[in-house]
Amino acid sequence: MFKKYDQKQQFLLPLSLEDFIAEDHMGRILNDIIDAIDITTIEAKYSKDGCPAYHPLLLIKILLYGYMINIRSSREIHKMTHTDTAFMFLAAMQHPDFRTICRFRSTHLDSIKDVFSQVVTVCKEMGMLGVGKISLDGTKIKANASVRQSKSADALDKEIDKILKESIEIDKAEDEMYGDSIPYQMPKELVDKTKRLEKIKAAKKKLEEEKLEKINVTDNDAKIMKHKDGTLKPSYNGQIAVDDKEQVIVAADLVTDPNDLHQVDPMIQLIWATMGYRPSILLADAGYFSYDNIDLLNQIGIDSYIPDNFYKVEGLGKTKYFTKSMFRFDKENDCYYCPAGITMPFKWVQKRDDEPDLKKYIGNHCSVCVLKNACTKAEKRIISRDPREHLMEDMRKKLRTEKGEELYQERMSTVEPVFGQMKQNRGFTEFLLRGKDKAKVEFIMMCIVHNIEKIGEFLKREAKDLKEVLRKGNLLDNLGNIGEIMMNFAGKKLFSSGNGGLINFFNWI
Ligand code: SF4
């Protein structure tokens, strides 16, 4: 006996799109969340005249679903609208051309940021955010460019000369072949060389304008960055701030600075803009430690836990000579006490150009000290002190408490798995699009997708119905307000770099 198998059978009732995917399918959760958000700012960008465009909701949904299942190419996404039931459901059986999908993704950075903020608001309304304990982290993601295409001004000049010489050769060969008559088309080889020449010239212009040492010809915005495995690749630095309760990403940005040091101020501004309140606790790794950052966080009342670069090394106790933390500073008498218990008085000031001057303290009895071999190979041990060093000492004290250790451990289990899921589970290890703005769209879409998955897990665990939750929470009103808040922030021009920007921002709030 077999079950009936008839490919020519007719359905008595027409199929409903709703039957294409299961009730708890992630595509359906994505669909309902995107349906709930306010896209009037995107709609306003469309002309009322001409041929009707594909609905932006459709394009947002199929793009996000593509990123969710690691299908990012617009051609692939287009193909899926014909073959995959979840895409068919999300696209309502329409099949936008790959160019339409690609253009939409490339031209809506601000709108994608707004979608991100609204999805965070959904999380907030659902009670998925905690009490403001936020972890900050960054990861290097390879640009869509080869390391060989990162070149210095000299290398660019050499390539320009080479292309020009080759082009002259092609021109000569053409003249011999056609004489005075004009060929129907420019030879492909020459077209390619002309395009390459334009690219190199544009790269050189940017390199000179921004006083860069090297520039990538394929993606001018990408910078050579060191990845965790030690390799150097043209990359971007993806920044995220993650709430501890359900690992929701509450702020995201993509920057070209390989160093995380300058991201504390802008990320806190983004957290404010999205959540409407500042973090109560901020956890970050040593890459974010600077005296300016700690001073700023203290000033605005954020309880931060950020170790300095030497905190871990000193904690391991594996240094050859006594570490600086073994020398006790006496503020009143302006001296240090060394491990042998001997006073090290202040001796001189070392001037610095961009930083406050350093005070130098010196051991006067080192030549007769029995501990000298463990202390210094110089004649005398010298200790330098930055006037802001108390910030680091206070931070170290805080990190060594039970609470500090616990919180720092929490950081690892809050933010690090998010990048793990993004890179390992979804294969997001390289950008598809070139240029900072387009790459940023991709990164923020990955963050939206992450949050939607978190909503899905939360609903399953709490046995809640999304539509019910969205109805109860007056979400639409709140989502409308988010757009307004973002516009106001932009109008106030508070997103400037430097700590001054953040302090002004809080004054304004
Ligand atoms: S070597 Fe000098 S600074 Fe070091 S422990 Fe001995 S006396 Fe103190």
Coordinates of C-alpha atoms and ligand atoms in Angstrom, one line a residue:
M1 CA 0.0 0.0 0.0
F2 CA 1.2 3.5 -0.8
K3 CA -0.1 6.9 0.1
K4 CA -1.8 8.6 -2.8
Y5 CA 0.8 10.3 -5.0
D6 CA -0.7 12.6 -7.7
Q7 CA 1.2 15.6 -9.0
K8 CA -1.7 16.7 -11.2
Q9 CA -4.2 16.9 -8.3
Q10 CA -6.4 20.0 -8.0
F11 CA -7.0 21.7 -4.7
L12 CA -10.6 22.2 -3.7
L13 CA -9.8 25.5 -2.0
P14 CA -7.1 27.9 -3.0
L15 CA -3.9 27.7 -0.9
S16 CA -3.3 30.4 1.7
L17 CA 0.1 32.0 2.1
E18 CA -0.3 31.6 5.8
D19 CA -0.1 27.8 5.3
F20 CA 3.4 28.1 3.7
I21 CA 5.3 28.2 7.0
A22 CA 4.7 26.8 10.5
E23 CA 3.2 29.0 13.3
D24 CA 6.5 29.1 15.2
H25 CA 8.8 29.5 12.2
M26 CA 11.4 32.2 12.6
G27 CA 10.3 33.8 9.3
R28 CA 6.8 34.3 10.7
I29 CA 8.1 36.0 13.9
L30 CA 10.3 38.2 11.7
N31 CA 7.2 39.0 9.5
D32 CA 5.0 40.0 12.5
I33 CA 7.7 42.2 14.0
I34 CA 8.4 44.0 10.8
D35 CA 4.7 44.4 10.2
A36 CA 4.4 46.2 13.6
I37 CA 7.1 48.7 13.0
D38 CA 6.6 52.2 11.6
I39 CA 8.1 52.6 8.1
T40 CA 6.6 56.0 7.1
T41 CA 10.1 57.5 6.8
I42 CA 11.0 54.8 4.2
E43 CA 7.7 55.2 2.4
A44 CA 8.2 59.0 2.2
K45 CA 11.2 58.4 0.1
Y46 CA 9.2 56.9 -2.7
S47 CA 7.7 59.0 -5.5
K48 CA 3.9 58.8 -5.9
D49 CA 4.3 59.0 -9.7
G50 CA 5.4 56.3 -12.1
C51 CA 5.3 52.6 -12.0
P52 CA 4.3 51.1 -8.6
A53 CA 7.4 50.0 -6.6
Y54 CA 7.7 46.8 -4.6
H55 CA 6.5 47.4 -1.0
P56 CA 9.4 48.3 1.3
L57 CA 8.0 45.9 3.9
L58 CA 8.4 43.1 1.4
L59 CA 12.0 44.1 0.7
I60 CA 13.0 44.6 4.3
K61 CA 11.5 41.2 5.2
I62 CA 13.2 39.1 2.5
L63 CA 16.5 40.9 3.1
L64 CA 16.4 40.3 6.8
Y65 CA 15.3 36.7 6.4
G66 CA 18.2 36.2 3.9
Y67 CA 20.7 37.5 6.5
M68 CA 19.1 35.3 9.1
I69 CA 19.8 32.1 7.1
N70 CA 23.1 33.3 5.6
I71 CA 21.8 34.1 2.1
R72 CA 23.0 37.6 1.4
S73 CA 23.5 37.9 -2.3
S74 CA 20.6 39.7 -4.0
R75 CA 20.6 37.2 -6.9
E76 CA 20.3 34.3 -4.4
I77 CA 17.5 36.1 -2.5
H78 CA 15.6 36.7 -5.8
K79 CA 16.0 33.0 -6.6
M80 CA 14.7 32.0 -3.2
T81 CA 11.4 33.9 -3.8
H82 CA 10.7 31.3 -6.4
T83 CA 11.9 28.2 -4.6
D84 CA 11.7 28.6 -0.8
T85 CA 8.3 28.7 1.0
A86 CA 9.4 31.1 3.7
F87 CA 10.6 33.6 1.1
M88 CA 7.4 33.1 -0.9
F89 CA 5.4 33.8 2.2
L90 CA 7.4 37.0 3.1
A91 CA 7.3 38.2 -0.5
A92 CA 3.6 37.3 -0.9
M93 CA 4.6 35.3 -4.1
Q94 CA 6.2 38.4 -5.7
H95 CA 9.7 38.2 -7.2
P96 CA 11.6 41.5 -7.1
D97 CA 14.5 41.6 -9.5
F98 CA 18.0 41.3 -7.9
R99 CA 18.8 44.9 -8.8
T100 CA 15.7 46.1 -6.9
I101 CA 16.8 44.2 -3.8
C102 CA 20.4 45.4 -4.2
R103 CA 19.4 49.0 -4.7
F104 CA 17.1 49.0 -1.7
R105 CA 19.8 47.6 0.6
S106 CA 22.4 50.1 -0.7
T107 CA 20.3 53.2 -0.3
H108 CA 18.5 53.0 3.0
L109 CA 21.1 53.2 5.8
D110 CA 19.1 55.7 7.9
S111 CA 16.0 53.6 7.5
I112 CA 17.7 50.4 8.5
K113 CA 19.1 52.2 11.6
D114 CA 15.5 53.2 12.4
V115 CA 14.3 49.6 11.9
F116 CA 17.0 48.5 14.4
S117 CA 15.9 51.1 17.0
Q118 CA 12.3 50.0 16.6
V119 CA 13.1 46.3 17.0
V120 CA 15.0 47.2 20.2
T121 CA 11.9 49.0 21.4
V122 CA 9.9 45.8 20.8
C123 CA 12.4 44.0 23.0
K124 CA 12.0 46.7 25.7
E125 CA 8.2 46.6 25.6
M126 CA 8.3 42.8 26.0
G127 CA 10.4 43.1 29.1
M128 CA 13.5 41.7 27.5
L129 CA 15.9 44.4 28.8
G130 CA 17.4 44.4 32.2
V131 CA 18.3 47.2 34.5
G132 CA 20.9 48.8 32.3
K133 CA 23.8 46.5 32.7
I134 CA 25.5 46.8 29.3
S135 CA 28.5 45.1 27.8
L136 CA 30.5 46.7 25.0
D137 CA 32.6 44.9 22.5
G138 CA 34.0 45.2 19.0
T139 CA 35.0 42.7 16.3
K140 CA 37.0 43.0 13.1
I141 CA 35.1 41.8 10.0
K142 CA 36.8 41.5 6.7
A143 CA 35.8 43.9 3.9
N144 CA 35.0 42.6 0.5
A145 CA 38.5 43.4 -0.7
S146 CA 41.9 41.7 -1.0
V147 CA 44.8 42.6 1.2
R148 CA 46.9 42.9 -2.0
Q149 CA 44.8 45.8 -3.1
S150 CA 45.9 47.9 -0.1
K151 CA 48.5 50.1 -1.5
S152 CA 50.8 53.1 -0.7
A153 CA 50.9 56.3 -2.8
D154 CA 54.1 55.0 -4.5
A155 CA 52.5 51.7 -5.4
L156 CA 49.5 53.5 -6.8
D157 CA 51.7 55.8 -8.9
K158 CA 53.6 52.8 -10.3
E159 CA 50.3 51.1 -11.2
I160 CA 49.0 54.3 -12.9
D161 CA 52.2 54.5 -15.0
K162 CA 51.9 50.8 -15.9
I163 CA 48.2 51.1 -17.0
L164 CA 49.0 54.3 -19.0
K165 CA 51.9 52.6 -20.8
E166 CA 49.8 49.5 -21.6
S167 CA 46.9 51.7 -22.8
I168 CA 49.2 53.6 -25.2
E169 CA 50.4 50.2 -26.6
I170 CA 46.7 49.2 -27.1
D171 CA 46.0 52.5 -28.8
K172 CA 49.0 52.0 -31.1
A173 CA 47.9 48.5 -32.1
E174 CA 44.4 49.9 -32.8
D175 CA 45.8 52.6 -35.0
E176 CA 47.8 50.0 -37.0
M177 CA 44.7 47.9 -37.4
Y178 CA 42.1 50.5 -38.2
G179 CA 44.1 53.4 -39.6
D180 CA 41.9 56.6 -39.6
S181 CA 38.6 54.7 -39.5
I182 CA 36.9 54.5 -36.1
P183 CA 36.2 51.0 -34.7
Y184 CA 32.7 50.2 -33.7
Q185 CA 33.5 49.7 -30.0
M186 CA 36.4 50.5 -27.7
P187 CA 38.2 47.1 -27.1
K188 CA 37.2 45.4 -23.8
E189 CA 40.8 45.4 -22.6
L190 CA 41.0 49.2 -22.9
V191 CA 37.6 49.6 -21.2
D192 CA 38.8 47.5 -18.2
K193 CA 42.1 49.4 -18.0
T194 CA 40.2 52.8 -18.1
K195 CA 37.9 51.6 -15.3
R196 CA 40.9 50.4 -13.2
L197 CA 42.7 53.7 -13.8
E198 CA 39.6 55.7 -12.6
K199 CA 39.4 53.5 -9.5
I200 CA 43.1 53.9 -8.7
K201 CA 43.0 57.7 -9.2
A202 CA 40.0 58.0 -6.9
A203 CA 41.8 55.9 -4.3
K204 CA 44.9 58.1 -4.6
K205 CA 42.8 61.2 -4.2
K206 CA 41.3 59.9 -1.0
L207 CA 44.7 58.7 0.3
E208 CA 46.1 62.2 -0.1
E209 CA 43.0 64.0 1.3
E210 CA 42.9 61.9 4.4
K211 CA 46.7 61.7 4.7
L212 CA 46.6 57.9 4.9
E213 CA 49.7 55.6 4.6
K214 CA 47.8 53.0 2.5
I215 CA 44.4 52.7 0.9
N216 CA 42.5 49.7 -0.5
V217 CA 41.7 50.2 -4.2
T218 CA 38.7 47.8 -4.1
D219 CA 37.1 49.3 -0.9
N220 CA 38.5 52.7 -0.2
D221 CA 37.0 52.9 3.3
A222 CA 38.3 49.6 4.6
K223 CA 41.4 49.7 6.8
I224 CA 44.0 47.0 7.4
M225 CA 43.2 45.5 10.8
K226 CA 44.6 42.8 12.9
H227 CA 42.2 39.9 13.5
K228 CA 42.2 37.6 16.5
D229 CA 44.1 34.9 14.5
G230 CA 46.9 37.4 14.0
T231 CA 46.2 37.9 10.2
L232 CA 46.1 41.4 8.7
K233 CA 43.1 42.1 6.4
P234 CA 41.2 45.1 5.0
S235 CA 38.4 45.3 7.5
Y236 CA 35.8 47.2 9.4
N237 CA 35.4 47.3 13.2
G238 CA 31.8 46.3 14.3
Q239 CA 30.8 47.7 17.6
I240 CA 27.9 46.4 19.7
A241 CA 26.4 47.2 23.1
V242 CA 24.5 44.2 24.6
D243 CA 22.0 44.2 27.5
D244 CA 22.7 41.4 29.9
K245 CA 19.2 40.1 30.5
E246 CA 18.4 38.4 27.1
Q247 CA 21.5 39.4 25.1
V248 CA 19.7 42.0 23.1
I249 CA 21.9 44.3 21.1
V250 CA 20.8 47.8 22.1
A251 CA 23.3 49.8 20.0
A252 CA 25.4 48.9 17.0
D253 CA 27.8 50.8 14.8
L254 CA 30.5 50.1 12.2
V255 CA 33.7 52.1 12.3
T256 CA 37.0 52.3 10.3
D257 CA 39.1 52.9 13.4
P258 CA 40.8 49.6 14.3
N259 CA 41.1 50.8 17.9
D260 CA 38.1 50.4 20.3
L261 CA 39.4 53.2 22.5
H262 CA 37.4 56.0 20.9
Q263 CA 34.1 54.1 20.8
V264 CA 32.9 54.6 24.4
D265 CA 31.5 58.1 23.9
P266 CA 29.7 57.4 20.6
M267 CA 28.3 54.0 21.7
I268 CA 26.8 55.5 24.9
Q269 CA 25.2 58.2 22.8
L270 CA 23.7 55.5 20.6
I271 CA 22.5 53.5 23.6
W272 CA 20.8 56.7 24.8
A273 CA 19.2 57.3 21.4
T274 CA 17.8 53.8 21.2
M275 CA 16.9 53.0 24.8
G276 CA 16.1 56.5 26.2
Y277 CA 18.3 55.9 29.3
R278 CA 22.0 55.6 30.0
P279 CA 23.5 52.3 31.2
S280 CA 23.7 51.9 34.9
I281 CA 26.7 49.5 34.6
L282 CA 29.1 49.4 31.7
L283 CA 31.4 46.4 31.1
A284 CA 34.1 46.4 28.5
D285 CA 37.5 44.9 27.9
A286 CA 41.0 46.5 28.1
G287 CA 40.7 47.9 24.5
Y288 CA 38.3 50.5 25.9
F289 CA 40.4 51.6 28.8
S290 CA 41.8 55.2 28.8
Y291 CA 41.9 57.8 31.5
D292 CA 39.6 60.0 29.4
N293 CA 37.0 57.2 29.1
I294 CA 37.0 56.4 32.8
D295 CA 36.9 60.0 33.7
L296 CA 34.0 60.6 31.4
L297 CA 32.0 57.6 32.7
N298 CA 32.6 58.7 36.3
Q299 CA 31.4 62.2 35.4
I300 CA 28.2 61.0 33.9
G301 CA 27.6 58.5 36.7
I302 CA 28.0 55.2 34.9
D303 CA 29.5 52.5 37.1
S304 CA 32.1 51.0 34.7
Y305 CA 34.2 47.9 34.9
I306 CA 37.0 48.2 32.4
P307 CA 40.5 46.8 33.1
D308 CA 43.7 48.5 31.8
N309 CA 46.1 46.7 29.5
F310 CA 48.4 45.6 32.3
Y311 CA 45.7 44.5 34.8
K312 CA 45.7 40.9 33.5
V313 CA 49.5 40.6 33.1
E314 CA 50.0 41.9 36.6
G315 CA 47.4 39.6 38.0
L316 CA 49.2 36.5 36.6
G317 CA 52.3 37.5 38.5
K318 CA 54.5 36.2 35.7
T319 CA 56.6 39.4 35.1
K320 CA 60.4 39.2 35.4
Y321 CA 60.6 42.3 37.7
F322 CA 58.4 43.6 40.5
T323 CA 55.3 45.1 38.9
K324 CA 54.3 48.7 39.5
S325 CA 51.3 47.7 41.5
M326 CA 53.8 46.3 44.1
F327 CA 54.9 49.9 44.8
R328 CA 52.5 51.8 47.1
F329 CA 51.9 55.5 46.4
D330 CA 51.6 58.0 49.3
K331 CA 49.7 61.0 48.0
E332 CA 50.3 63.1 51.1
N333 CA 54.0 62.7 51.2
D334 CA 54.3 62.5 47.4
C335 CA 56.4 59.4 47.3
Y336 CA 56.3 55.6 46.6
Y337 CA 57.2 52.8 49.0
C338 CA 59.0 50.0 47.3
P339 CA 58.6 46.2 48.0
A340 CA 61.6 46.5 50.4
G341 CA 59.7 49.1 52.3
I342 CA 62.0 51.9 51.3
T343 CA 60.8 55.4 50.4
M344 CA 61.2 56.5 46.8
P345 CA 61.0 60.3 46.7
F346 CA 59.8 62.4 43.7
K347 CA 62.7 63.5 41.6
W348 CA 61.7 65.2 38.3
V349 CA 59.0 65.8 35.7
Q350 CA 59.0 64.4 32.2
K351 CA 57.3 66.7 29.8
R352 CA 55.0 65.2 27.2
D353 CA 53.4 66.8 24.1
D354 CA 49.9 65.3 23.9
E355 CA 49.5 63.9 27.4
P356 CA 49.9 65.4 30.9
D357 CA 53.5 65.5 32.3
L358 CA 54.8 62.4 34.1
K359 CA 56.2 62.6 37.6
K360 CA 59.3 60.4 38.3
Y361 CA 60.1 58.7 41.6
I362 CA 63.5 57.1 42.2
G363 CA 65.0 54.4 44.5
N364 CA 68.0 55.8 46.3
H365 CA 69.2 52.6 48.0
C366 CA 68.9 50.1 45.1
S367 CA 72.7 49.4 44.9
V368 CA 72.7 47.8 48.4
C369 CA 69.2 46.1 48.2
V370 CA 69.0 42.3 48.4
L371 CA 65.9 42.4 46.2
K372 CA 67.5 44.3 43.4
N373 CA 67.7 41.3 41.0
A374 CA 63.9 40.9 41.2
C375 CA 63.4 44.6 40.9
T376 CA 65.5 46.2 38.1
K377 CA 68.5 45.7 35.9
A378 CA 69.1 49.4 35.9
E379 CA 71.2 51.1 38.5
K380 CA 68.1 52.5 40.3
R381 CA 64.4 51.6 39.9
I382 CA 62.4 54.5 38.6
I383 CA 58.6 54.7 38.9
S384 CA 56.6 57.1 36.6
R385 CA 53.2 58.5 37.6
D386 CA 50.5 60.0 35.4
P387 CA 48.4 62.6 37.3
R388 CA 45.3 60.6 36.3
E389 CA 46.7 57.3 37.6
H390 CA 44.3 57.2 40.6
L391 CA 41.5 56.4 38.0
M392 CA 43.3 53.2 37.1
E393 CA 44.1 52.3 40.7
D394 CA 40.5 52.8 41.7
M395 CA 39.3 50.7 38.7
R396 CA 41.7 47.9 39.6
K397 CA 40.5 47.9 43.2
K398 CA 36.9 47.7 42.0
L399 CA 37.7 44.9 39.6
R400 CA 39.4 42.8 42.3
T401 CA 36.2 42.9 44.5
E402 CA 33.9 39.9 44.4
K403 CA 31.3 42.0 42.6
G404 CA 33.9 43.3 40.1
E405 CA 35.1 39.8 39.3
E406 CA 31.5 38.5 38.9
L407 CA 30.5 41.4 36.6
Y408 CA 33.5 41.0 34.4
Q409 CA 32.8 37.3 34.0
E410 CA 29.2 38.2 33.0
R411 CA 30.6 40.5 30.3
M412 CA 32.2 37.5 28.6
S413 CA 29.0 35.5 28.7
T414 CA 26.9 38.4 27.5
V415 CA 28.6 40.0 24.6
E416 CA 31.2 37.5 23.3
P417 CA 28.6 34.8 22.4
V418 CA 26.8 37.4 20.2
F419 CA 29.8 37.8 17.9
G420 CA 30.2 34.0 18.0
Q421 CA 26.6 33.5 16.8
M422 CA 27.0 36.1 14.1
K423 CA 30.3 34.8 12.8
Q424 CA 30.2 31.0 13.4
N425 CA 26.5 30.2 13.2
R426 CA 25.5 32.7 10.4
G427 CA 28.9 32.7 8.6
F428 CA 29.1 36.5 8.8
T429 CA 32.9 36.7 8.4
E430 CA 33.1 39.0 5.4
F431 CA 31.1 41.9 4.0
L432 CA 29.4 41.5 0.7
L433 CA 29.0 45.2 0.0
R434 CA 31.8 47.7 -0.4
G435 CA 32.1 51.1 1.2
K436 CA 31.5 52.0 4.8
D437 CA 27.9 53.0 4.5
K438 CA 26.9 49.9 2.6
A439 CA 28.9 47.7 5.0
K440 CA 27.2 49.4 7.9
V441 CA 23.8 48.5 6.5
E442 CA 24.9 44.8 6.4
F443 CA 26.2 44.9 10.0
I444 CA 23.1 46.6 11.3
M445 CA 20.9 44.1 9.5
M446 CA 22.8 41.3 11.2
C447 CA 22.2 43.0 14.5
I448 CA 18.4 43.3 13.8
V449 CA 18.3 39.6 12.8
H450 CA 20.1 38.7 16.1
N451 CA 17.5 40.6 18.1
I452 CA 14.6 39.0 16.2
E453 CA 16.0 35.6 17.0
K454 CA 16.3 36.6 20.7
I455 CA 12.6 37.6 20.6
G456 CA 11.7 34.2 19.1
E457 CA 13.6 32.4 21.8
F458 CA 12.0 34.6 24.5
L459 CA 8.5 33.9 23.2
K460 CA 9.1 30.2 23.1
R461 CA 10.5 30.1 26.6
E462 CA 7.8 32.3 28.0
A463 CA 5.0 30.6 25.9
K464 CA 3.8 34.0 24.7
D465 CA 2.0 34.9 21.5
L466 CA 3.8 37.7 19.6
K467 CA 0.7 39.3 18.1
E468 CA -0.9 39.4 21.6
V469 CA 2.2 41.0 23.1
L470 CA 2.4 43.6 20.3
R471 CA -1.3 44.5 20.8
K472 CA -1.1 44.8 24.6
G473 CA 2.0 47.0 24.7
N474 CA 0.7 50.0 22.7
L475 CA 3.8 49.3 20.6
L476 CA 2.8 51.3 17.6
D477 CA 2.6 54.6 19.5
N478 CA 6.0 53.9 21.1
L479 CA 7.6 53.0 17.8
G480 CA 6.3 56.3 16.2
N481 CA 8.0 58.2 19.1
I482 CA 11.4 56.5 18.4
G483 CA 11.5 57.9 14.9
E484 CA 10.8 61.4 16.4
I485 CA 13.5 61.0 19.1
M486 CA 16.1 60.0 16.5
M487 CA 15.2 63.0 14.3
N488 CA 15.6 65.4 17.3
F489 CA 19.0 63.9 18.2
A490 CA 20.1 64.3 14.6
G491 CA 18.8 67.9 14.6
K492 CA 20.8 68.8 17.8
K493 CA 24.0 67.5 16.1
L494 CA 25.1 65.9 19.3
F495 CA 26.7 62.9 17.7
S496 CA 30.1 64.6 17.5
S497 CA 33.3 62.8 18.4
G498 CA 35.1 63.5 21.7
N499 CA 33.8 63.5 25.2
G500 CA 32.6 67.0 25.0
G501 CA 29.8 65.7 22.6
L502 CA 28.6 63.2 25.2
I503 CA 28.5 65.7 28.1
N504 CA 26.6 68.2 26.0
F505 CA 24.3 65.4 25.0
F506 CA 23.5 64.6 28.6
N507 CA 23.0 68.3 29.4
W508 CA 20.5 68.5 26.6
I509 CA 18.6 65.4 27.9
Ligands
SF4_1 S1 65.9 47.6 44.2 FE1 65.5 49.6 44.9 S2 63.3 50.0 44.5 FE2 63.7 47.8 44.2 S3 63.1 46.9 46.1 FE3 65.3 47.3 46.3 S4 65.5 49.4 47.1 FE4 63.4 49.1 46.5

